[in-house]
XYZ file of C-alpha atoms in Angstrom:
556
model
C 65.780 71.259 95.645
C 66.868 70.073 99.202
C 69.356 72.810 99.444
C 66.548 75.609 98.339
C 64.182 74.184 101.233
C 67.158 74.495 103.349
C 67.753 77.787 102.782
C 64.469 78.618 103.006
C 63.992 77.240 106.236
C 67.174 78.685 107.653
C 65.976 82.261 106.502
C 62.682 81.513 108.381
C 64.385 80.285 111.238
C 67.281 83.201 111.331
C 69.845 80.504 111.089
C 73.946 81.918 111.021
C 74.699 79.990 108.390
C 71.857 81.636 106.067
C 73.733 84.172 104.014
C 76.967 81.873 103.124
C 74.691 79.139 102.015
C 72.889 81.853 99.966
C 76.297 82.884 98.405
C 77.212 79.792 97.562
C 74.317 78.802 95.872
C 75.501 78.206 91.787
C 72.444 79.040 90.295
C 69.750 81.345 91.984
C 67.054 80.572 89.889
C 64.980 79.033 92.244
C 65.492 81.328 94.985
C 63.680 84.125 93.019
C 60.468 83.507 95.510
C 62.743 84.069 98.537
C 63.234 87.399 97.270
C 59.688 89.212 97.704
C 59.811 87.640 101.229
C 63.283 88.685 101.999
C 62.897 92.259 101.257
C 59.491 92.339 102.854
C 60.673 91.053 106.362
C 60.850 93.585 109.221
C 63.338 91.595 111.344
C 66.490 93.605 112.056
C 68.268 90.241 111.050
C 66.573 89.826 107.953
C 67.160 93.561 106.410
C 71.421 93.197 108.120
C 71.383 89.930 105.832
C 69.914 91.763 102.792
C 72.633 94.478 102.952
C 75.324 91.902 103.763
C 74.400 89.980 100.670
C 74.421 93.512 98.358
C 77.612 94.690 99.798
C 79.057 91.438 98.681
C 79.243 92.903 95.179
C 76.057 91.239 92.887
C 78.762 89.833 90.955
C 78.966 86.473 91.590
C 78.726 83.781 88.892
C 74.747 82.341 88.956
C 73.273 85.191 91.248
C 71.809 87.326 88.311
C 68.411 86.079 88.929
C 68.053 86.958 92.793
C 69.546 90.232 92.409
C 67.352 91.422 90.010
C 64.575 89.989 91.999
C 66.121 91.415 95.128
C 66.524 94.790 93.634
C 62.659 95.341 91.686
C 61.541 93.996 95.144
C 63.331 96.934 97.087
C 62.219 99.392 94.351
C 58.856 98.319 94.540
C 58.530 98.796 98.180
C 60.228 102.180 98.282
C 62.986 100.751 100.731
C 65.670 103.666 100.050
C 68.156 102.824 101.943
C 68.446 99.489 100.317
C 68.064 101.101 96.956
C 71.163 103.279 98.205
C 72.918 100.329 99.016
C 72.298 98.515 95.492
C 73.482 101.981 93.425
C 76.851 101.528 95.892
C 77.052 97.974 94.660
C 76.503 98.477 90.726
C 78.984 101.231 90.678
C 81.141 99.057 90.911
C 80.177 96.698 88.353
C 81.214 98.331 84.984
C 85.207 99.573 86.005
C 87.312 100.434 83.203
C 91.042 101.611 83.113
C 93.413 104.105 81.869
C 95.164 102.888 79.243
C 97.863 104.294 76.873
C 96.945 103.495 73.567
C 99.520 104.472 70.227
C 98.051 106.652 67.199
C 98.989 107.179 63.951
C 98.907 110.801 62.482
C 98.331 109.713 58.213
C 98.686 113.632 57.789
C 102.018 114.023 59.477
C 102.993 110.487 59.103
C 104.282 110.566 63.068
C 103.277 108.568 65.759
C 102.046 109.582 69.391
C 100.191 108.557 72.459
C 97.126 109.125 74.089
C 95.560 107.864 77.259
C 91.927 106.780 77.225
C 89.282 104.594 79.247
C 89.176 101.313 78.273
C 86.733 98.200 79.750
C 87.559 95.443 81.527
C 87.700 92.248 79.220
C 86.898 90.191 81.996
C 83.343 91.540 81.715
C 81.004 89.905 79.467
C 79.915 91.655 76.248
C 77.848 89.377 74.765
C 74.557 88.090 75.952
C 75.553 84.199 74.913
C 78.689 84.895 77.841
C 77.018 86.669 80.472
C 74.358 83.443 80.044
C 77.119 81.109 80.267
C 78.646 82.477 82.844
C 75.583 83.608 85.005
C 76.616 87.424 84.980
C 75.699 90.832 83.657
C 76.938 92.416 80.648
C 78.451 95.541 80.639
C 75.198 97.385 78.680
C 73.093 95.975 82.057
C 75.653 96.842 84.470
C 75.455 100.549 83.186
C 71.699 100.542 83.256
C 71.216 98.581 86.563
C 73.298 101.673 87.980
C 71.170 104.643 86.235
C 68.122 102.998 87.103
C 69.078 102.882 90.906
C 70.189 106.180 90.724
C 66.950 107.591 89.110
C 64.970 106.048 91.682
C 66.651 108.478 94.154
C 66.576 111.706 91.805
C 62.885 110.851 91.231
C 62.300 110.613 95.435
C 63.994 114.161 95.433
C 61.432 115.746 93.466
C 59.051 114.226 95.507
C 60.342 114.431 99.233
C 63.016 116.470 99.620
C 63.790 115.164 103.356
C 63.864 111.506 102.445
C 65.878 112.376 99.410
C 68.533 113.757 101.519
C 68.647 111.065 104.343
C 68.782 108.256 101.663
C 71.482 110.193 99.998
C 73.398 110.280 102.889
C 72.628 106.833 103.964
C 74.306 105.969 100.225
C 77.048 107.828 100.400
C 78.361 106.724 103.761
C 77.998 103.306 102.073
C 81.285 104.151 99.381
C 84.430 102.883 100.695
C 87.480 104.576 100.397
C 89.260 101.227 98.235
C 86.736 101.628 95.420
C 87.868 105.403 94.883
C 91.479 105.542 94.591
C 92.193 106.333 91.053
C 90.210 108.777 88.882
C 88.659 106.063 86.554
C 86.986 104.734 89.559
C 85.443 108.062 90.442
C 84.271 108.151 86.799
C 82.874 104.745 86.632
C 80.637 105.705 90.131
C 77.600 106.852 87.892
C 75.318 107.674 91.341
C 78.408 108.593 93.621
C 79.379 111.549 90.819
C 75.665 112.259 90.041
C 74.964 112.721 93.730
C 77.873 115.047 94.293
C 78.789 116.561 91.026
C 75.518 115.826 89.132
C 75.506 119.593 87.545
C 79.281 119.993 86.962
C 80.340 120.990 83.636
C 83.925 118.899 83.967
C 81.717 115.498 83.358
C 80.673 114.043 80.047
C 77.804 112.106 80.751
C 78.140 109.049 77.506
C 76.225 106.338 77.053
C 79.378 104.263 77.333
C 80.199 106.063 80.507
C 81.402 109.207 82.163
C 84.774 111.147 80.873
C 85.924 114.217 81.411
C 84.761 117.409 79.262
C 87.395 118.512 76.527
C 90.466 120.653 78.463
C 88.860 119.365 81.986
C 90.282 117.830 85.001
C 89.098 116.222 87.908
C 90.872 119.040 90.251
C 88.323 121.380 88.736
C 85.696 119.263 90.163
C 83.342 121.819 92.583
C 80.339 120.314 94.299
C 77.353 120.581 91.911
C 74.767 118.468 93.410
C 71.519 117.428 91.346
C 68.501 118.872 93.793
C 70.726 121.467 94.965
C 68.322 123.047 97.093
C 68.019 119.969 99.398
C 71.605 120.833 100.845
C 71.239 124.326 100.792
C 68.539 124.099 103.100
C 69.445 124.851 106.788
C 68.063 121.289 107.354
C 70.959 119.659 105.967
C 73.289 121.165 108.452
C 73.096 117.418 110.546
C 73.690 115.452 107.419
C 76.429 117.236 106.309
C 78.180 117.121 109.537
C 77.382 113.479 109.806
C 78.875 113.118 106.047
C 82.243 115.098 107.297
C 82.579 113.394 110.126
C 81.823 109.336 109.040
C 82.322 109.094 105.236
C 84.775 106.772 104.665
C 85.443 107.741 101.044
C 87.938 110.869 100.987
C 85.616 112.465 97.979
C 82.552 112.564 99.758
C 83.997 114.108 102.673
C 85.637 117.073 100.610
C 82.538 117.273 99.406
C 80.682 117.933 102.481
C 83.438 120.027 103.897
C 83.252 122.512 100.737
C 79.203 122.671 101.113
C 79.231 123.723 104.447
C 82.111 126.411 103.822
C 80.104 127.867 100.995
C 76.438 127.607 102.464
C 76.628 126.707 106.260
C 79.927 128.302 107.652
C 78.079 128.734 111.126
C 78.185 124.823 111.271
C 82.026 125.299 111.304
C 82.677 128.483 113.174
C 79.902 127.986 116.002
C 78.573 124.150 115.839
C 76.819 122.739 118.469
C 78.234 120.566 121.159
C 76.926 116.868 119.806
C 78.036 118.864 116.009
C 81.923 119.639 117.736
C 81.931 116.251 119.548
C 81.073 114.395 116.114
C 83.979 116.384 114.137
C 86.605 115.839 116.982
C 85.253 112.260 117.381
C 86.339 111.614 113.588
C 89.301 109.103 112.516
C 89.420 111.649 109.521
C 92.058 114.731 109.276
C 89.574 117.018 107.631
C 86.960 116.548 110.153
C 89.536 116.760 113.145
C 90.698 119.805 111.672
C 87.670 121.395 111.443
C 86.248 120.510 114.748
C 90.015 121.941 116.153
C 89.395 125.154 114.388
C 85.691 125.518 115.837
C 86.861 124.760 119.173
C 89.961 127.374 119.270
C 87.384 130.139 117.846
C 84.298 129.610 120.542
C 83.792 132.204 122.966
C 81.879 130.101 125.242
C 84.265 127.702 126.016
C 84.602 128.434 129.855
C 80.436 127.938 130.512
C 81.126 124.346 128.822
C 79.833 121.878 131.501
C 82.021 119.686 133.059
C 80.281 116.779 131.417
C 80.898 118.250 128.008
C 84.830 118.600 128.481
C 84.919 114.726 130.018
C 83.001 113.959 126.563
C 85.600 115.981 124.477
C 88.643 114.560 126.041
C 87.576 111.212 125.326
C 87.997 111.115 121.539
C 91.065 109.713 119.867
C 92.120 111.587 117.018
C 95.661 112.823 117.508
C 94.584 116.420 115.581
C 91.833 116.752 117.710
C 93.169 115.675 120.899
C 96.356 118.152 121.175
C 93.566 120.875 120.354
C 91.285 119.697 122.946
C 93.893 119.574 125.647
C 95.332 122.747 125.042
C 91.999 124.590 125.524
C 91.193 122.602 128.561
C 94.603 123.426 130.319
C 93.346 127.221 129.335
C 89.530 127.701 130.592
C 89.196 124.683 132.767
C 89.614 125.020 136.555
C 90.940 121.642 137.976
C 89.020 122.266 140.935
C 85.729 121.802 139.075
C 87.205 117.887 139.101
C 87.263 115.010 141.550
C 90.752 113.698 142.167
C 89.515 110.337 141.020
C 88.253 111.894 137.445
C 91.656 113.332 137.277
C 93.460 110.295 137.719
C 91.031 108.445 135.460
C 92.372 110.812 132.709
C 96.103 110.099 133.652
C 95.416 106.466 133.129
C 93.995 106.822 129.410
C 96.385 105.670 126.644
C 96.344 108.804 124.775
C 99.249 111.066 125.846
C 97.733 114.465 125.580
C 94.742 113.515 127.577
C 97.130 111.597 130.084
C 99.687 114.561 130.567
C 96.798 116.459 131.290
C 94.971 114.707 133.528
C 98.296 114.089 135.536
C 98.890 117.630 135.668
C 95.436 118.533 137.280
C 95.515 115.321 139.695
C 98.673 117.468 141.230
C 96.946 120.654 141.419
C 95.785 121.794 145.079
C 92.430 120.329 145.791
C 90.317 119.793 148.850
C 89.439 116.413 148.118
C 93.369 115.069 148.657
C 92.400 111.846 149.284
C 96.159 109.460 149.035
C 94.029 106.466 148.263
C 92.627 107.779 145.086
C 96.016 108.418 143.682
C 96.973 104.512 144.022
C 95.480 103.802 139.994
C 98.482 106.085 138.978
C 100.715 103.063 139.477
C 99.040 101.260 136.341
C 98.770 104.127 134.525
C 99.333 102.490 130.704
C 102.092 104.951 129.782
C 105.533 104.835 130.886
C 105.905 108.343 130.911
C 103.161 108.883 132.394
C 104.150 106.936 135.264
C 107.618 108.103 135.453
C 106.280 111.355 136.512
C 103.760 109.912 138.934
C 105.657 107.555 140.863
C 108.390 109.278 142.874
C 105.610 111.967 143.656
C 103.353 108.759 144.677
C 106.309 107.596 146.911
C 106.653 111.237 148.298
C 103.363 111.349 149.825
C 103.031 108.079 150.950
C 106.338 108.645 152.741
C 105.523 112.353 154.397
C 101.717 112.115 154.213
C 100.294 112.062 157.594
C 97.357 110.039 155.961
C 99.251 107.401 154.556
C 98.812 103.838 155.704
C 100.960 100.427 155.012
C 97.543 99.075 153.265
C 98.746 101.718 150.359
C 101.915 100.664 150.315
C 100.966 97.112 149.657
C 98.535 98.083 146.828
C 101.566 99.956 145.295
C 103.881 96.781 145.464
C 100.727 94.821 144.121
C 100.889 97.285 140.847
C 101.108 95.096 137.680
C 104.385 97.153 136.569
C 107.633 96.641 137.458
C 108.772 100.328 138.048
C 105.744 100.584 140.507
C 106.479 97.560 142.607
C 110.061 98.969 142.606
C 109.162 102.249 144.292
C 106.562 100.362 146.625
C 109.682 98.344 147.904
C 111.830 100.984 148.511
C 109.467 102.653 150.943
C 109.906 99.632 153.197
C 113.016 101.333 154.312
C 111.020 103.949 155.672
C 110.657 103.928 159.397
C 106.766 104.088 159.473
C 106.753 100.796 157.398
C 109.495 98.817 158.262
C 108.435 96.933 160.737
C 104.416 97.031 159.128
C 103.439 93.279 159.461
C 100.361 94.143 157.066
C 102.964 94.743 154.295
C 105.323 91.781 155.304
C 102.791 88.903 156.019
C 101.548 89.637 152.212
C 104.606 89.377 150.778
C 104.899 85.616 150.272
C 101.776 85.986 148.690
C 102.954 87.878 145.608
C 102.835 86.327 141.781
C 105.737 88.730 141.052
C 109.531 87.171 140.942
C 111.258 90.647 141.578
C 109.001 90.910 145.047
C 109.731 87.453 146.149
C 113.556 87.514 145.271
C 113.762 91.055 147.379
C 112.056 89.459 150.187
C 114.197 86.423 150.383
C 117.022 88.767 150.306
C 115.027 91.193 153.348
C 114.999 87.368 155.008
C 118.647 86.813 155.321
C 119.086 90.103 157.487
C 115.949 89.039 159.765
C 115.957 85.278 160.054
C 113.534 85.131 163.243
C 110.568 85.872 160.436
C 109.619 82.233 159.986
C 106.157 82.558 159.980
C 106.589 85.214 156.854
C 109.244 83.286 155.342
C 107.522 80.019 155.168
C 104.775 80.858 152.313
C 107.669 82.618 150.294
C 110.041 79.571 150.365
C 107.383 77.200 149.394
C 106.307 79.851 146.536
C 109.830 80.252 145.319
C 110.979 76.303 145.424
C 107.956 75.458 143.440
C 107.644 78.399 141.250
C 109.057 77.718 137.808
C 109.979 81.317 137.023
C 112.169 82.125 140.257
C 115.308 80.983 138.801
C 118.288 78.788 140.313
C 119.893 81.909 142.276
C 116.446 82.442 144.031
C 115.811 78.499 144.888
C 119.253 77.946 146.056
C 118.749 81.111 148.640
C 115.697 79.960 149.744
C 117.116 76.635 150.151
C 120.608 78.041 152.446
C 117.725 79.909 154.552
C 115.838 76.922 155.124
C 119.069 74.995 156.164
C 120.138 78.007 158.289
C 116.746 77.986 160.231
C 117.160 74.400 160.608
C 120.342 74.768 162.967
C 118.932 77.478 164.764
C 115.810 76.184 165.490
C 115.930 72.276 165.428
C 112.371 72.005 167.245
C 110.613 73.576 163.472
C 111.983 70.406 162.126
C 108.246 69.029 161.270
C 107.669 72.103 159.599
C 110.834 72.900 157.501
C 112.244 69.579 156.524
C 109.049 69.196 154.157
C 109.933 72.231 152.394
C 113.278 70.811 151.858
C 111.671 67.631 150.468
C 110.223 70.222 147.912
C 113.916 70.370 146.449
C 114.736 66.586 147.281
C 111.921 65.249 145.102
C 111.848 67.760 142.647
C 112.317 66.801 139.298
C 115.459 69.365 138.496
C 118.643 67.482 139.175
C 120.322 70.626 140.286
C 117.680 71.378 142.924
C 117.754 68.078 144.065
C 121.635 68.161 144.458
C 121.499 71.722 146.530
C 118.607 70.218 148.603
C 120.346 67.398 149.714
C 123.760 69.754 150.490
C 121.418 71.699 152.515
C 120.210 69.080 154.412
C 123.391 67.093 154.845
C 124.954 70.200 156.109
C 122.178 70.967 158.212
C 122.392 67.194 160.162
C 126.344 67.449 160.203
C 125.850 70.928 162.248
C 122.992 69.833 164.424
C 123.161 65.837 164.735
C 119.857 66.093 166.725
C 118.505 66.323 163.595
C 119.098 63.262 162.093
C 116.189 61.150 163.631
C 113.929 63.844 162.017
C 115.536 63.682 159.190
C 115.482 59.889 158.410
C 112.083 60.045 159.288
C 111.121 62.511 156.908
C 113.468 60.863 154.272
C 113.435 57.219 154.730
C 114.954 56.749 151.662
C 118.150 58.464 152.728
C 120.949 56.679 154.830
C 122.102 58.896 157.613
C 125.298 57.022 159.276
C 125.718 57.999 163.081
C 128.944 59.662 162.880
C 129.769 62.231 160.093
C 132.871 63.898 159.143
């Protein structure tokens, strides 16, 4: 009783553990009183929990009572979407398997084999076993599927629009994984009645649907119940939704055939919203339909720029190729700003990125060099390989280029972009740019630190630039021993050349001398000893900074 009270309290408080607690109950008889309140609850959370419970399969041991109570409450409240969700779940409750069976012909005294559908032996047949396991019998499972479908069929007689809406919501719930074999489709009573309810290919028996003698599933053609509902021009948007969004391939194929046979204009001249839905679909059938419609449109040049940008945001491979080909033919790059072109070039989809770079390189009035800098961070290597040499050339030749722009390239997240930026430091315009050199010691990138250390060896007087870099190099775990050794040698040479800076430079050597790495300590000690030997006046400063080290009066 305590668990039931807790579940009811969690339901009222929209507790995140409510559904898990319900699914874990072994006997839901005491939860039947919650069913009507649950179904009648208008909170989005409650409806989401209800649909998630139904999607779990409705076949947990001990859950017969709650499933029946919930279904009756939903049917009584005319919640067609919930009844449709139950229909999808019930269609999975009575599976059969195609089995090869040996036969004997007593007339000819020969054996032969046949393929027949046999029920799943794990499903209870007897009522006693079903009660003992807390599950539905096979007969009840078949009844539940037929009853849920009957609710939708009767709705079609009363309200065609409501039926179409409920049918679409139901068909969108069928998963491809549940319809991978012919027997899966034959066992889905609601599905094949919604799509092929009037087909002569199927024989509907009390024990389940089978193929008519001599027929095959390949011969199935759309033959829905309430066929007028789908032939109505008002059904066009619903069919587009099914073609673009249904997970089950049999549903998409059915919707595509209905559109071709009865609504050809939807594929030949779809609206922009319909075209976008088809091209944005993750499914090939919809993308191919959208690509064909795109190529056949005569008004492509008149589409607003926002429409093209919306189309170029789709991800499907087939759709993207068709969209980029059409856009390349009819869109003037001057209609887009340089920033918009660069955003396209930074897309992770190669055809869109190539088109964006192509448009970015087209002549334009708003040729602001700063807008091109994001190309250095393009996620696709092929785009960077094409864009970086061009960008570096612009930064070297364009009168509007500034050291700040080069510094942005050197700070790019990719090593190839940073290499192009560092190469620009050999350009006369940037080789003495204080804005760049003063910022380089703060870099988090090891390749930039290595470049700067090598540069400092050639320009030893820039101690203000070098000091921060030396500290970062000595402390940085990712610099590598070669970079740290070079930094230590540079500090020692600076000490010899400028002994007056001992109070600044000796603490840098202390970073190595007091470090945890033995090789670093030995290198730092060697550099310090060499400096004291070459410049004896440093002995007093060294002894003051490193009292733990003895410095003799004379050194060989």
